[in-house]
Each structure stands twice: as C-alpha cells, then as structure tokens.
PDB file of C-alpha atoms in Angstrom:
ATOM      1  CA  MET A  23      37.597 -68.353   1.373  1.00 40.00           C
ATOM      2  CA  SER A  24      36.211 -65.157   0.580  1.00 41.00           C
ATOM      3  CA  ASP A  25      34.689 -64.734  -2.779  1.00 40.00           C
ATOM      4  CA  SER A  26      36.357 -61.344  -3.120  1.00 41.00           C
ATOM      5  CA  LEU A  27      39.688 -62.954  -3.904  1.00 42.00           C
ATOM      6  CA  LEU A  28      40.808 -62.689  -7.496  1.00 41.00           C
ATOM      7  CA  ALA A  29      40.844 -66.144  -9.324  1.00 40.00           C
ATOM      8  CA  TYR A  30      42.945 -66.392 -12.349  1.00 40.00           C
ATOM      9  CA  HIS A  31      42.733 -69.240 -14.878  1.00 37.00           C
ATOM     10  CA  CYS A  32      45.778 -69.456 -17.147  1.00 36.00           C
ATOM     11  CA  VAL A  33      44.862 -71.102 -20.607  1.00 36.00           C
ATOM     12  CA  SER A  34      47.753 -71.579 -22.762  1.00 36.00           C
ATOM     13  CA  LEU A  35      47.026 -71.635 -26.454  1.00 38.00           C
ATOM     14  CA  ASN A  36      49.741 -72.919 -28.667  1.00 36.00           C
ATOM     15  CA  ARG A  37      49.599 -71.609 -32.197  1.00 37.00           C
ATOM     16  CA  GLY A  38      52.426 -73.414 -33.851  1.00 37.00           C
ATOM     17  CA  ALA A  39      50.335 -74.722 -36.897  1.00 43.00           C
ATOM     18  CA  GLY A  40      50.380 -72.179 -39.871  1.00 43.00           C
ATOM     19  CA  HIS A  41      53.092 -70.145 -38.493  1.00 42.00           C
ATOM     20  CA  SER A  42      56.081 -71.924 -40.023  1.00 45.00           C
ATOM     21  CA  SER A  43      58.945 -72.219 -37.433  1.00 48.00           C
ATOM     22  CA  VAL A  44      57.587 -69.862 -35.030  1.00 47.00           C
ATOM     23  CA  ASP A  45      55.430 -71.348 -31.954  1.00 46.00           C
ATOM     24  CA  ILE A  46      53.450 -68.443 -30.675  1.00 42.00           C
ATOM     25  CA  ASP A  47      52.461 -69.111 -26.985  1.00 38.00           C
ATOM     26  CA  TYR A  48      49.501 -67.037 -25.974  1.00 45.00           C
ATOM     27  CA  THR A  49      48.441 -67.050 -22.339  1.00 48.00           C
ATOM     28  CA  GLU A  50      45.025 -65.922 -21.722  1.00 54.00           C
ATOM     29  CA  ILE A  51      44.122 -64.806 -18.181  1.00 63.00           C
ATOM     30  CA  MET A  52      40.550 -65.001 -17.577  1.00 78.00           C
ATOM     31  CA  VAL A  53      39.253 -63.273 -14.405  1.00 90.00           C
ATOM     32  CA  GLU A  54      36.315 -65.144 -12.732  1.00 94.00           C
ATOM     33  CA  TRP A  55      33.192 -63.497 -11.514  1.00 97.00           C
ATOM     34  CA  THR A  56      30.596 -65.121  -9.397  1.00 97.00           C
ATOM     35  CA  ASP A  57      26.906 -64.459 -10.114  1.00 97.00           C
ATOM     36  CA  LYS A  58      26.944 -62.330  -6.751  1.00 97.00           C
ATOM     37  CA  GLU A  59      29.838 -60.210  -8.053  1.00 97.00           C
ATOM     38  CA  ARG A  60      28.071 -59.694 -11.334  1.00 98.00           C
ATOM     39  CA  SER A  61      25.017 -58.481  -9.890  1.00 98.00           C
ATOM     40  CA  THR A  62      26.898 -56.368  -7.205  1.00 98.00           C
ATOM     41  CA  VAL A  63      28.839 -54.521  -9.958  1.00 98.00           C
ATOM     42  CA  SER A  64      25.662 -53.923 -12.050  1.00 97.00           C
ATOM     43  CA  ALA A  65      23.690 -52.740  -9.182  1.00 97.00           C
ATOM     44  CA  ILE A  66      26.300 -50.185  -8.037  1.00 98.00           C
ATOM     45  CA  TRP A  67      26.748 -49.049 -11.608  1.00 98.00           C
ATOM     46  CA  GLU A  68      22.931 -48.532 -11.852  1.00 97.00           C
ATOM     47  CA  LYS A  69      22.967 -46.218  -8.832  1.00 97.00           C
ATOM     48  CA  ILE A  70      25.744 -44.118 -10.291  1.00 96.00           C
ATOM     49  CA  ASP A  71      24.778 -40.840 -12.028  1.00 97.00           C
ATOM     50  CA  ILE A  72      27.587 -40.487 -14.493  1.00 97.00           C
ATOM     51  CA  ASP A  73      26.950 -36.750 -14.969  1.00 97.00           C
ATOM     52  CA  VAL A  74      27.401 -36.367 -11.117  1.00 97.00           C
ATOM     53  CA  ILE A  75      30.071 -38.944 -10.096  1.00 97.00           C
ATOM     54  CA  GLY A  76      32.243 -38.471 -13.351  1.00 98.00           C
ATOM     55  CA  PRO A  77      32.925 -34.821 -12.677  1.00 98.00           C
ATOM     56  CA  GLU A  78      33.323 -35.492  -8.918  1.00 98.00           C
ATOM     57  CA  ALA A  79      35.899 -38.230  -9.301  1.00 98.00           C
ATOM     58  CA  LEU A  80      38.031 -36.335 -11.672  1.00 98.00           C
ATOM     59  CA  ALA A  81      37.874 -33.099  -9.458  1.00 98.00           C
ATOM     60  CA  ARG A  82      39.027 -35.252  -6.617  1.00 98.00           C
ATOM     61  CA  VAL A  83      41.850 -36.523  -8.534  1.00 98.00           C
ATOM     62  CA  LEU A  84      43.046 -32.972  -9.437  1.00 97.00           C
ATOM     63  CA  ILE A  85      42.617 -31.900  -5.932  1.00 97.00           C
ATOM     64  CA  VAL A  86      43.929 -34.621  -3.964  1.00 97.00           C
ATOM     65  CA  TYR A  87      46.865 -35.661  -6.336  1.00 95.00           C
ATOM     66  CA  PRO A  88      47.612 -32.123  -7.768  1.00 93.00           C
ATOM     67  CA  TRP A  89      50.626 -33.396 -10.070  1.00 92.00           C
ATOM     68  CA  THR A  90      47.742 -34.795 -12.353  1.00 94.00           C
ATOM     69  CA  GLU A  91      47.196 -31.187 -13.425  1.00 93.00           C
ATOM     70  CA  ARG A  92      49.940 -31.810 -15.833  1.00 91.00           C
ATOM     71  CA  TYR A  93      47.685 -33.770 -18.136  1.00 93.00           C
ATOM     72  CA  PHE A  94      45.055 -31.083 -18.438  1.00 94.00           C
ATOM     73  CA  ALA A  95      47.235 -27.927 -19.375  1.00 91.00           C
ATOM     74  CA  THR A  96      44.475 -26.918 -21.884  1.00 95.00           C
ATOM     75  CA  PHE A  97      41.651 -26.756 -19.466  1.00 97.00           C
ATOM     76  CA  GLY A  98      42.251 -23.411 -17.899  1.00 96.00           C
ATOM     77  CA  ASP A  99      42.509 -22.603 -14.316  1.00 96.00           C
ATOM     78  CA  ILE A 100      42.679 -26.150 -12.380  1.00 96.00           C
ATOM     79  CA  PHE A 101      45.013 -24.795  -9.737  1.00 94.00           C
ATOM     80  CA  SER A 102      42.765 -24.498  -6.699  1.00 94.00           C
ATOM     81  CA  ALA A 103      39.902 -26.651  -5.318  1.00 96.00           C
ATOM     82  CA  THR A 104      37.477 -23.803  -6.055  1.00 96.00           C
ATOM     83  CA  ALA A 105      38.737 -23.534  -9.747  1.00 97.00           C
ATOM     84  CA  VAL A 106      38.744 -27.378 -10.384  1.00 97.00           C
ATOM     85  CA  LEU A 107      35.216 -27.564  -8.906  1.00 97.00           C
ATOM     86  CA  GLY A 108      33.930 -24.777 -11.058  1.00 97.00           C
ATOM     87  CA  ASN A 109      35.839 -25.779 -14.203  1.00 98.00           C
ATOM     88  CA  ALA A 110      33.265 -26.796 -17.043  1.00 97.00           C
ATOM     89  CA  LYS A 111      36.213 -28.654 -18.972  1.00 97.00           C
ATOM     90  CA  VAL A 112      36.993 -30.858 -16.052  1.00 97.00           C
ATOM     91  CA  ALA A 113      33.141 -31.629 -15.601  1.00 98.00           C
ATOM     92  CA  ALA A 114      32.743 -32.475 -19.088  1.00 97.00           C
ATOM     93  CA  HIS A 115      35.828 -34.651 -19.300  1.00 96.00           C
ATOM     94  CA  GLY A 116      34.972 -36.409 -15.924  1.00 97.00           C
ATOM     95  CA  LYS A 117      31.654 -37.575 -17.641  1.00 97.00           C
ATOM     96  CA  VAL A 118      33.598 -38.829 -20.579  1.00 96.00           C
ATOM     97  CA  VAL A 119      35.843 -40.832 -18.355  1.00 95.00           C
ATOM     98  CA  LEU A 120      33.266 -42.258 -16.243  1.00 96.00           C
ATOM     99  CA  LYS A 121      31.118 -43.194 -19.271  1.00 97.00           C
ATOM    100  CA  ALA A 122      33.996 -45.325 -20.523  1.00 96.00           C
ATOM    101  CA  LEU A 123      33.489 -47.750 -17.628  1.00 96.00           C
ATOM    102  CA  ASP A 124      30.264 -48.771 -19.101  1.00 95.00           C
ATOM    103  CA  SER A 125      32.113 -50.978 -21.603  1.00 95.00           C
ATOM    104  CA  ALA A 126      33.623 -52.857 -18.753  1.00 97.00           C
ATOM    105  CA  VAL A 127      30.343 -53.396 -16.887  1.00 97.00           C
ATOM    106  CA  ASN A 128      28.878 -54.661 -20.131  1.00 96.00           C
ATOM    107  CA  ASN A 129      31.717 -56.953 -20.928  1.00 96.00           C
ATOM    108  CA  MET A 130      32.983 -58.299 -17.538  1.00 96.00           C
ATOM    109  CA  ASP A 131      34.259 -61.513 -19.149  1.00 95.00           C
ATOM    110  CA  ASN A 132      36.615 -59.406 -21.650  1.00 95.00           C
ATOM    111  CA  ILE A 133      37.664 -56.278 -19.824  1.00 96.00           C
ATOM    112  CA  LYS A 134      41.092 -56.690 -21.007  1.00 95.00           C
ATOM    113  CA  ALA A 135      40.343 -56.708 -24.867  1.00 95.00           C
ATOM    114  CA  THR A 136      37.509 -54.021 -24.358  1.00 96.00           C
ATOM    115  CA  TYR A 137      40.291 -51.573 -23.126  1.00 97.00           C
ATOM    116  CA  ASN A 138      43.028 -52.494 -25.672  1.00 96.00           C
ATOM    117  CA  ASP A 139      42.522 -49.349 -27.819  1.00 96.00           C
ATOM    118  CA  LEU A 140      42.136 -46.923 -24.803  1.00 96.00           C
ATOM    119  CA  SER A 141      45.216 -48.382 -23.405  1.00 96.00           C
ATOM    120  CA  ARG A 142      47.200 -47.938 -26.254  1.00 96.00           C
ATOM    121  CA  LEU A 143      45.870 -44.320 -26.660  1.00 96.00           C
ATOM    122  CA  HIS A 144      46.839 -43.391 -23.072  1.00 95.00           C
ATOM    123  CA  TYR A 145      50.355 -44.875 -23.590  1.00 93.00           C
ATOM    124  CA  GLU A 146      51.390 -43.775 -27.099  1.00 92.00           C
ATOM    125  CA  LYS A 147      49.377 -40.422 -27.615  1.00 92.00           C
ATOM    126  CA  LEU A 148      48.495 -39.051 -24.130  1.00 92.00           C
ATOM    127  CA  SER A 149      51.651 -40.278 -22.185  1.00 91.00           C
ATOM    128  CA  VAL A 150      49.708 -40.964 -18.952  1.00 93.00           C
ATOM    129  CA  ASP A 151      51.708 -42.686 -16.141  1.00 92.00           C
ATOM    130  CA  PRO A 152      49.863 -45.856 -15.514  1.00 93.00           C
ATOM    131  CA  ASP A 153      49.977 -45.334 -11.676  1.00 93.00           C
ATOM    132  CA  ASN A 154      47.456 -42.546 -12.187  1.00 94.00           C
ATOM    133  CA  PHE A 155      44.740 -45.217 -13.228  1.00 96.00           C
ATOM    134  CA  LYS A 156      44.782 -46.523  -9.709  1.00 96.00           C
ATOM    135  CA  LEU A 157      44.475 -42.880  -8.193  1.00 96.00           C
ATOM    136  CA  LEU A 158      41.441 -42.292 -10.397  1.00 97.00           C
ATOM    137  CA  ALA A 159      40.106 -45.749  -9.372  1.00 98.00           C
ATOM    138  CA  ASP A 160      40.500 -44.671  -5.642  1.00 98.00           C
ATOM    139  CA  CYS A 161      38.652 -41.503  -6.222  1.00 98.00           C
ATOM    140  CA  ILE A 162      35.574 -43.104  -8.054  1.00 98.00           C
ATOM    141  CA  THR A 163      35.357 -45.607  -5.308  1.00 98.00           C
ATOM    142  CA  ILE A 164      35.446 -42.680  -2.737  1.00 98.00           C
ATOM    143  CA  ALA A 165      32.815 -40.679  -4.682  1.00 98.00           C
ATOM    144  CA  VAL A 166      30.629 -43.933  -4.809  1.00 98.00           C
ATOM    145  CA  ALA A 167      31.137 -44.378  -1.007  1.00 98.00           C
ATOM    146  CA  CYS A 168      29.997 -40.803  -0.396  1.00 98.00           C
ATOM    147  CA  LYS A 169      26.904 -41.273  -2.473  1.00 97.00           C
ATOM    148  CA  LEU A 170      25.864 -44.719  -1.441  1.00 97.00           C
ATOM    149  CA  LYS A 171      27.060 -44.611   2.216  1.00 96.00           C
ATOM    150  CA  SER A 172      26.262 -47.817   4.010  1.00 94.00           C
ATOM    151  CA  ALA A 173      24.986 -49.315   0.817  1.00 95.00           C
ATOM    152  CA  LEU A 174      28.701 -49.710  -0.115  1.00 97.00           C
ATOM    153  CA  ASN A 175      29.190 -52.283   2.444  1.00 97.00           C
ATOM    154  CA  PRO A 176      32.306 -54.242   2.935  1.00 97.00           C
ATOM    155  CA  GLN A 177      31.572 -56.979   0.513  1.00 97.00           C
ATOM    156  CA  ALA A 178      30.286 -54.570  -2.036  1.00 98.00           C
ATOM    157  CA  GLN A 179      33.323 -52.537  -1.779  1.00 98.00           C
ATOM    158  CA  ALA A 180      35.659 -55.699  -2.155  1.00 97.00           C
ATOM    159  CA  THR A 181      33.713 -56.660  -5.436  1.00 98.00           C
ATOM    160  CA  TRP A 182      33.896 -53.019  -6.699  1.00 98.00           C
ATOM    161  CA  GLN A 183      37.660 -52.500  -5.988  1.00 98.00           C
ATOM    162  CA  LYS A 184      38.112 -56.043  -7.685  1.00 97.00           C
ATOM    163  CA  PHE A 185      36.215 -54.795 -10.678  1.00 98.00           C
ATOM    164  CA  LEU A 186      38.168 -51.419 -10.847  1.00 98.00           C
ATOM    165  CA  SER A 187      41.588 -53.158 -10.569  1.00 97.00           C
ATOM    166  CA  VAL A 188      40.756 -55.364 -13.573  1.00 97.00           C
ATOM    167  CA  VAL A 189      40.019 -52.256 -15.402  1.00 97.00           C
ATOM    168  CA  VAL A 190      43.181 -50.591 -14.081  1.00 97.00           C
ATOM    169  CA  GLU A 191      45.113 -53.543 -15.389  1.00 96.00           C
ATOM    170  CA  ALA A 192      43.497 -53.586 -18.832  1.00 96.00           C
ATOM    171  CA  MET A 193      44.165 -49.876 -19.127  1.00 97.00           C
ATOM    172  CA  SER A 194      47.786 -50.521 -18.356  1.00 95.00           C
ATOM    173  CA  SER A 195      48.101 -53.733 -20.576  1.00 95.00           C
ATOM    174  CA  GLN A 196      49.329 -51.817 -23.619  1.00 94.00           C
ATOM    175  CA  TYR A 197      52.222 -50.009 -22.185  1.00 93.00           C
ATOM    176  CA  PHE A 198      55.623 -51.368 -23.335  1.00 77.00           C
TER     177      PHE A 198
ATOM    178  CA  MET B  27      58.828 -31.384   9.272  1.00 79.00           C
ATOM    179  CA  VAL B  28      55.365 -31.697   7.844  1.00 91.00           C
ATOM    180  CA  GLU B  29      53.546 -28.553   7.509  1.00 96.00           C
ATOM    181  CA  TRP B  30      49.908 -27.994   8.069  1.00 97.00           C
ATOM    182  CA  THR B  31      47.810 -25.111   7.073  1.00 97.00           C
ATOM    183  CA  GLU B  32      45.266 -23.815   9.584  1.00 97.00           C
ATOM    184  CA  LYS B  33      42.584 -25.281   7.300  1.00 97.00           C
ATOM    185  CA  GLU B  34      44.082 -28.637   7.211  1.00 98.00           C
ATOM    186  CA  ARG B  35      44.380 -28.641  11.044  1.00 98.00           C
ATOM    187  CA  SER B  36      40.747 -27.670  11.636  1.00 98.00           C
ATOM    188  CA  ILE B  37      39.597 -30.341   9.022  1.00 98.00           C
ATOM    189  CA  ILE B  38      41.361 -32.944  10.888  1.00 98.00           C
ATOM    190  CA  THR B  39      40.312 -31.820  14.302  1.00 98.00           C
ATOM    191  CA  SER B  40      36.605 -31.396  13.165  1.00 97.00           C
ATOM    192  CA  ILE B  41      36.513 -34.937  11.762  1.00 98.00           C
ATOM    193  CA  PHE B  42      37.913 -36.380  15.081  1.00 97.00           C
ATOM    194  CA  SER B  43      35.665 -34.324  17.370  1.00 96.00           C
ATOM    195  CA  SER B  44      32.495 -35.742  15.921  1.00 94.00           C
ATOM    196  CA  LEU B  45      33.630 -39.169  15.623  1.00 95.00           C
ATOM    197  CA  ASP B  46      31.947 -41.997  17.128  1.00 97.00           C
ATOM    198  CA  TYR B  47      34.835 -44.302  17.983  1.00 97.00           C
ATOM    199  CA  GLU B  48      32.540 -47.192  19.045  1.00 97.00           C
ATOM    200  CA  ASP B  49      30.899 -47.192  15.434  1.00 97.00           C
ATOM    201  CA  ILE B  50      33.714 -46.061  13.124  1.00 98.00           C
ATOM    202  CA  GLY B  51      36.641 -48.240  14.728  1.00 98.00           C
ATOM    203  CA  PRO B  52      35.140 -51.524  14.334  1.00 98.00           C
ATOM    204  CA  LYS B  53      33.707 -50.584  10.807  1.00 98.00           C
ATOM    205  CA  ALA B  54      37.101 -49.659   9.630  1.00 98.00           C
ATOM    206  CA  LEU B  55      38.861 -52.847  10.919  1.00 98.00           C
ATOM    207  CA  CYS B  56      35.963 -55.236   9.626  1.00 98.00           C
ATOM    208  CA  ARG B  57      36.219 -53.782   6.272  1.00 97.00           C
ATOM    209  CA  CYS B  58      40.030 -54.297   6.113  1.00 97.00           C
ATOM    210  CA  LEU B  59      39.607 -57.801   7.020  1.00 97.00           C
ATOM    211  CA  ILE B  60      36.759 -58.489   4.425  1.00 97.00           C
ATOM    212  CA  VAL B  61      38.287 -56.499   1.508  1.00 96.00           C
ATOM    213  CA  TYR B  62      41.870 -57.454   2.077  1.00 95.00           C
ATOM    214  CA  PRO B  63      41.399 -61.009   3.537  1.00 93.00           C
ATOM    215  CA  TRP B  64      45.026 -61.867   4.190  1.00 92.00           C
ATOM    216  CA  THR B  65      44.957 -59.412   6.987  1.00 93.00           C
ATOM    217  CA  GLN B  66      42.932 -61.947   9.035  1.00 94.00           C
ATOM    218  CA  ARG B  67      46.220 -63.675   9.651  1.00 90.00           C
ATOM    219  CA  TYR B  68      46.996 -61.314  12.297  1.00 92.00           C
ATOM    220  CA  PHE B  69      44.028 -62.071  14.167  1.00 94.00           C
ATOM    221  CA  GLY B  70      44.242 -65.888  14.646  1.00 91.00           C
ATOM    222  CA  ALA B  71      43.282 -65.601  18.308  1.00 94.00           C
ATOM    223  CA  PHE B  72      40.266 -63.646  17.754  1.00 96.00           C
ATOM    224  CA  GLY B  73      37.836 -66.451  17.129  1.00 95.00           C
ATOM    225  CA  ASN B  74      35.380 -66.943  14.046  1.00 94.00           C
ATOM    226  CA  LEU B  75      36.463 -64.718  10.915  1.00 95.00           C
ATOM    227  CA  TYR B  76      35.249 -67.147   8.624  1.00 90.00           C
ATOM    228  CA  ASN B  77      32.936 -64.995   6.519  1.00 94.00           C
ATOM    229  CA  ALA B  78      31.764 -61.303   6.355  1.00 95.00           C
ATOM    230  CA  GLU B  79      28.934 -61.860   8.958  1.00 96.00           C
ATOM    231  CA  ALA B  80      31.219 -63.570  11.405  1.00 96.00           C
ATOM    232  CA  ILE B  81      33.667 -60.762  11.187  1.00 97.00           C
ATOM    233  CA  LYS B  82      31.065 -58.055  11.598  1.00 96.00           C
ATOM    234  CA  SER B  83      29.494 -59.714  14.713  1.00 96.00           C
ATOM    235  CA  ASN B  84      32.984 -60.613  16.293  1.00 97.00           C
ATOM    236  CA  PRO B  85      33.285 -58.738  19.553  1.00 97.00           C
ATOM    237  CA  ASN B  86      37.008 -59.051  19.770  1.00 97.00           C
ATOM    238  CA  ILE B  87      37.430 -57.396  16.407  1.00 97.00           C
ATOM    239  CA  ALA B  88      35.016 -54.692  17.261  1.00 97.00           C
ATOM    240  CA  ALA B  89      36.846 -53.941  20.518  1.00 98.00           C
ATOM    241  CA  HIS B  90      40.298 -53.727  18.667  1.00 97.00           C
ATOM    242  CA  GLY B  91      38.826 -51.634  16.000  1.00 97.00           C
ATOM    243  CA  VAL B  92      38.013 -49.119  18.809  1.00 98.00           C
ATOM    244  CA  THR B  93      41.464 -49.469  20.337  1.00 97.00           C
ATOM    245  CA  VAL B  94      43.178 -48.790  16.884  1.00 96.00           C
ATOM    246  CA  LEU B  95      40.980 -45.890  16.107  1.00 97.00           C
ATOM    247  CA  HIS B  96      41.827 -44.109  19.605  1.00 96.00           C
ATOM    248  CA  GLY B  97      45.414 -44.654  18.658  1.00 95.00           C
ATOM    249  CA  LEU B  98      44.999 -42.064  16.276  1.00 97.00           C
ATOM    250  CA  ASP B  99      44.213 -39.486  18.734  1.00 96.00           C
ATOM    251  CA  ARG B 100      47.722 -39.081  19.600  1.00 95.00           C
ATOM    252  CA  ALA B 101      48.579 -38.003  16.234  1.00 97.00           C
ATOM    253  CA  VAL B 102      45.724 -35.377  16.115  1.00 97.00           C
ATOM    254  CA  LYS B 103      47.205 -33.872  19.296  1.00 96.00           C
ATOM    255  CA  ASN B 104      50.590 -33.869  18.101  1.00 97.00           C
ATOM    256  CA  MET B 105      50.218 -33.098  14.293  1.00 97.00           C
ATOM    257  CA  ASP B 106      53.494 -31.207  14.366  1.00 96.00           C
ATOM    258  CA  ASN B 107      55.402 -34.370  15.759  1.00 96.00           C
ATOM    259  CA  ILE B 108      53.569 -37.478  14.527  1.00 96.00           C
ATOM    260  CA  LYS B 109      56.877 -39.335  13.714  1.00 95.00           C
ATOM    261  CA  ALA B 110      58.025 -39.132  17.431  1.00 95.00           C
ATOM    262  CA  THR B 111      54.569 -39.689  18.668  1.00 96.00           C
ATOM    263  CA  TYR B 112      54.497 -43.176  16.913  1.00 96.00           C
ATOM    264  CA  ALA B 113      58.156 -44.248  17.536  1.00 95.00           C
ATOM    265  CA  GLU B 114      57.153 -46.872  20.182  1.00 95.00           C
ATOM    266  CA  LEU B 115      53.919 -48.157  18.287  1.00 95.00           C
ATOM    267  CA  SER B 116      56.125 -48.578  15.348  1.00 95.00           C
ATOM    268  CA  VAL B 117      58.702 -50.508  17.178  1.00 95.00           C
ATOM    269  CA  LEU B 118      55.800 -52.748  18.621  1.00 94.00           C
ATOM    270  CA  HIS B 119      54.227 -53.449  15.221  1.00 93.00           C
ATOM    271  CA  SER B 120      57.684 -54.327  13.816  1.00 92.00           C
ATOM    272  CA  GLU B 121      59.254 -56.280  16.526  1.00 91.00           C
ATOM    273  CA  LYS B 122      56.467 -57.932  18.588  1.00 91.00           C
ATOM    274  CA  LEU B 123      53.488 -58.129  16.155  1.00 91.00           C
ATOM    275  CA  HIS B 124      55.383 -58.518  12.912  1.00 90.00           C
ATOM    276  CA  VAL B 125      52.856 -56.570  10.882  1.00 92.00           C
ATOM    277  CA  ASP B 126      53.924 -55.995   7.223  1.00 92.00           C
ATOM    278  CA  PRO B 127      53.829 -52.251   7.085  1.00 92.00           C
ATOM    279  CA  ASP B 128      52.052 -52.317   3.690  1.00 92.00           C
ATOM    280  CA  ASN B 129      48.898 -53.173   5.841  1.00 94.00           C
ATOM    281  CA  PHE B 130      48.828 -49.837   7.372  1.00 95.00           C
ATOM    282  CA  LYS B 131      47.967 -48.308   4.086  1.00 96.00           C
ATOM    283  CA  LEU B 132      45.109 -50.782   3.660  1.00 96.00           C
ATOM    284  CA  LEU B 133      43.567 -49.942   7.072  1.00 97.00           C
ATOM    285  CA  SER B 134      43.988 -46.265   6.459  1.00 98.00           C
ATOM    286  CA  ASP B 135      42.113 -46.663   2.869  1.00 97.00           C
ATOM    287  CA  CYS B 136      39.374 -48.711   4.745  1.00 98.00           C
ATOM    288  CA  LEU B 137      39.042 -45.869   7.338  1.00 98.00           C
ATOM    289  CA  THR B 138      39.039 -43.253   4.510  1.00 98.00           C
ATOM    290  CA  ILE B 139      36.086 -45.076   2.860  1.00 98.00           C
ATOM    291  CA  VAL B 140      34.220 -45.289   6.155  1.00 98.00           C
ATOM    292  CA  ILE B 141      34.529 -41.594   6.874  1.00 98.00           C
ATOM    293  CA  ALA B 142      33.580 -40.902   3.343  1.00 98.00           C
ATOM    294  CA  ALA B 143      30.379 -42.935   3.718  1.00 97.00           C
ATOM    295  CA  LYS B 144      29.752 -41.248   7.122  1.00 97.00           C
ATOM    296  CA  LEU B 145      30.151 -37.523   5.810  1.00 97.00           C
ATOM    297  CA  GLY B 146      28.790 -38.113   2.282  1.00 97.00           C
ATOM    298  CA  ASN B 147      28.906 -34.774   0.515  1.00 95.00           C
ATOM    299  CA  GLY B 148      30.686 -33.385   3.426  1.00 96.00           C
ATOM    300  CA  PHE B 149      33.714 -35.274   2.487  1.00 98.00           C
ATOM    301  CA  THR B 150      34.602 -32.711  -0.076  1.00 98.00           C
ATOM    302  CA  PRO B 151      37.714 -33.244  -2.264  1.00 98.00           C
ATOM    303  CA  GLU B 152      39.641 -30.640  -0.006  1.00 97.00           C
ATOM    304  CA  THR B 153      38.683 -32.445   3.146  1.00 98.00           C
ATOM    305  CA  GLN B 154      39.618 -35.899   1.261  1.00 98.00           C
ATOM    306  CA  ALA B 155      43.171 -34.148   0.529  1.00 98.00           C
ATOM    307  CA  ALA B 156      43.724 -33.366   4.237  1.00 98.00           C
ATOM    308  CA  TRP B 157      42.444 -36.435   5.478  1.00 98.00           C
ATOM    309  CA  GLN B 158      44.701 -38.601   3.073  1.00 98.00           C
ATOM    310  CA  LYS B 159      47.651 -36.392   3.907  1.00 98.00           C
ATOM    311  CA  PHE B 160      47.115 -36.763   7.762  1.00 98.00           C
ATOM    312  CA  LEU B 161      46.789 -40.701   7.193  1.00 98.00           C
ATOM    313  CA  ALA B 162      49.931 -40.733   4.844  1.00 97.00           C
ATOM    314  CA  VAL B 163      51.878 -39.138   7.824  1.00 97.00           C
ATOM    315  CA  VAL B 164      50.630 -41.576  10.224  1.00 97.00           C
ATOM    316  CA  VAL B 165      51.210 -44.686   7.944  1.00 97.00           C
ATOM    317  CA  SER B 166      54.737 -43.317   7.363  1.00 95.00           C
ATOM    318  CA  ALA B 167      55.480 -42.864  10.998  1.00 96.00           C
ATOM    319  CA  LEU B 168      54.319 -46.335  11.759  1.00 96.00           C
ATOM    320  CA  GLY B 169      56.494 -47.786   9.217  1.00 93.00           C
ATOM    321  CA  ARG B 170      59.423 -45.733  10.415  1.00 91.00           C
ATOM    322  CA  GLN B 171      61.106 -48.093  12.962  1.00 87.00           C
ATOM    323  CA  TYR B 172      61.096 -51.189  10.667  1.00 86.00           C
ATOM    324  CA  HIS B 173      64.678 -52.552   9.914  1.00 72.00           C
TER     325      HIS B 173
END
C-alpha cells in the first residue's frame, strides 16, 4: 500500500465529567505522517524561496482563475496577465500567504489547530469561498514543479499534495 | 462552442510540437498511478504495480502512457470541435472500460505537472491558463457520453 494514502485515526474523547448533563463528544482526527513524508515536506520547503514562489503562486491564481480577482479589489490593476505579474501589492501579498505555510511545516502534527484563527478570519472577515484554497494549493504545486522540475518526483508530489490537502482542510475547518 | 484566441491556439500547438511523447506519456501516467493509487485498479492486467519503482519500470504502463498522450493529438488538430472528436472515445471509456470520469481530471492534473516540470519558467501563468483550459475541454468531452 502506498504511503501516500491518508491514514486517519479517530480518537473519541468523552468529556462528560464536569459538564453537568451535557456529554461533549470530541472527535479528534489525527493525520499520520511517516518519517519519509516529514523529511520530504521539509526538504521541499527548504528549496522554496518564499519571496519568489509566493508572488508566482498568487499571480497564477489570479491569471488562471480570474474570478479570484474579486478578493483583491484594492490592489489596483489586476486585469491582465502583464498587470498581475507587475503588481507590487500582488507580490507582497503572495509572500504573506506563502510565509503562512511555515507554521504548517513546523507543526505537521497539529495543522488543524494551527490554522484555527486564519480559517475563522477567511470565513468571517474575508468571506473567501473555501474552494479557492484548493486553487491556490494547485498553483503552489505547479510553481514548485516549475522550479524543482524532476526533483518533484511522483512520490514527492504525492506527499506534497497530501500536506497541502491537510492545510486546505484546516483552512476550511472554521466555516459554518 | 469553445472559443480560442490566436494566442491560446499557438500556446497549445507549440507545446505539442516540441513534445517527446515517449518521455512525457509514461511520466504522466506513472504519476497518476503513484499519486492517486486507486487508479491502479484499471490496470490489473499490466503486471507489477506494487510500488513506485515497479510502476516506473513497467513497460506496459509506459506503452499505454504513450498511447494516451497521442490520443490528445486529435484534440490539438480539432480544437474547434473537441466534443465531437472524442464522442467515440467517451463511449469506449464509459461502456467498455468503465472508467470513473473523475479520473480524467486526475490524469490531466498529472500531465500538467509533468509539462510544468519540463518547461520550468517557460510554463508561465498565461501558458498554464491556456493549457488548463485545453485539458478542461478535453476532460469535459471525454465525460460527455456517460449516462
């Protein structure tokens, strides 16, 4: 069985004591990572220049999926590929977004809790459709593939996509 | 009718004119089988697919990857009528091969990554947009004759 498959452990914590008549059932979902997967994610992350890949990934999102422009109304001209690629605000924001992946790389065993606040922010304040997290994840992967080329071999791609899908799920976790 | 700008047409034909089918086809199919392991179920007759190394060295997979990639040639030559071009192939995948149409998107994503890795910086955002549009039309045409 390929170790790229997600393995979930469900741990049920019954917190009846101390909560009077209410039994609160918490179900914790733990994503499991092999040592190989952990080192693959770190190795890829180390090779990523946030200042280059961040702007590139965000630019790709705006160009390939133009409806995402609606989230950046204050950024000025983002209505052509040339404009997006030369836009300083897009570049700056790309760096901010990619830098936020750092927390996930450094907290692989607790990605969900790590992104609690960011998820809530995107839901309540920014009103971002969570489908867009997947689009950004795809563009990050493509930018990484362009940079690393054959170094992003199939197994590395599988691990990297597993990592990003956990991040995407965490970012969607506080919606509703 | 899907509309294509001159720029989009030339991006697509340019990528295909410099494509090494014997290299890219196998790579894309292998990637699909490794990254999305459930797709291995369609290749039960192909021999050893037990791990990534076995998949990458399996000659049946390699040959089939070339076949699948050449299948895209028809779309490149008939960009204004991709839907009709793939009517038969769609029926084949639905009625004979019983392939879940979601898998077309998975294979197209893997092909995109292989092309991106090959072109590097040449796979600009604009190129990506045209390429993904082309593959989305192909995927849609292949899913058209289901049900």
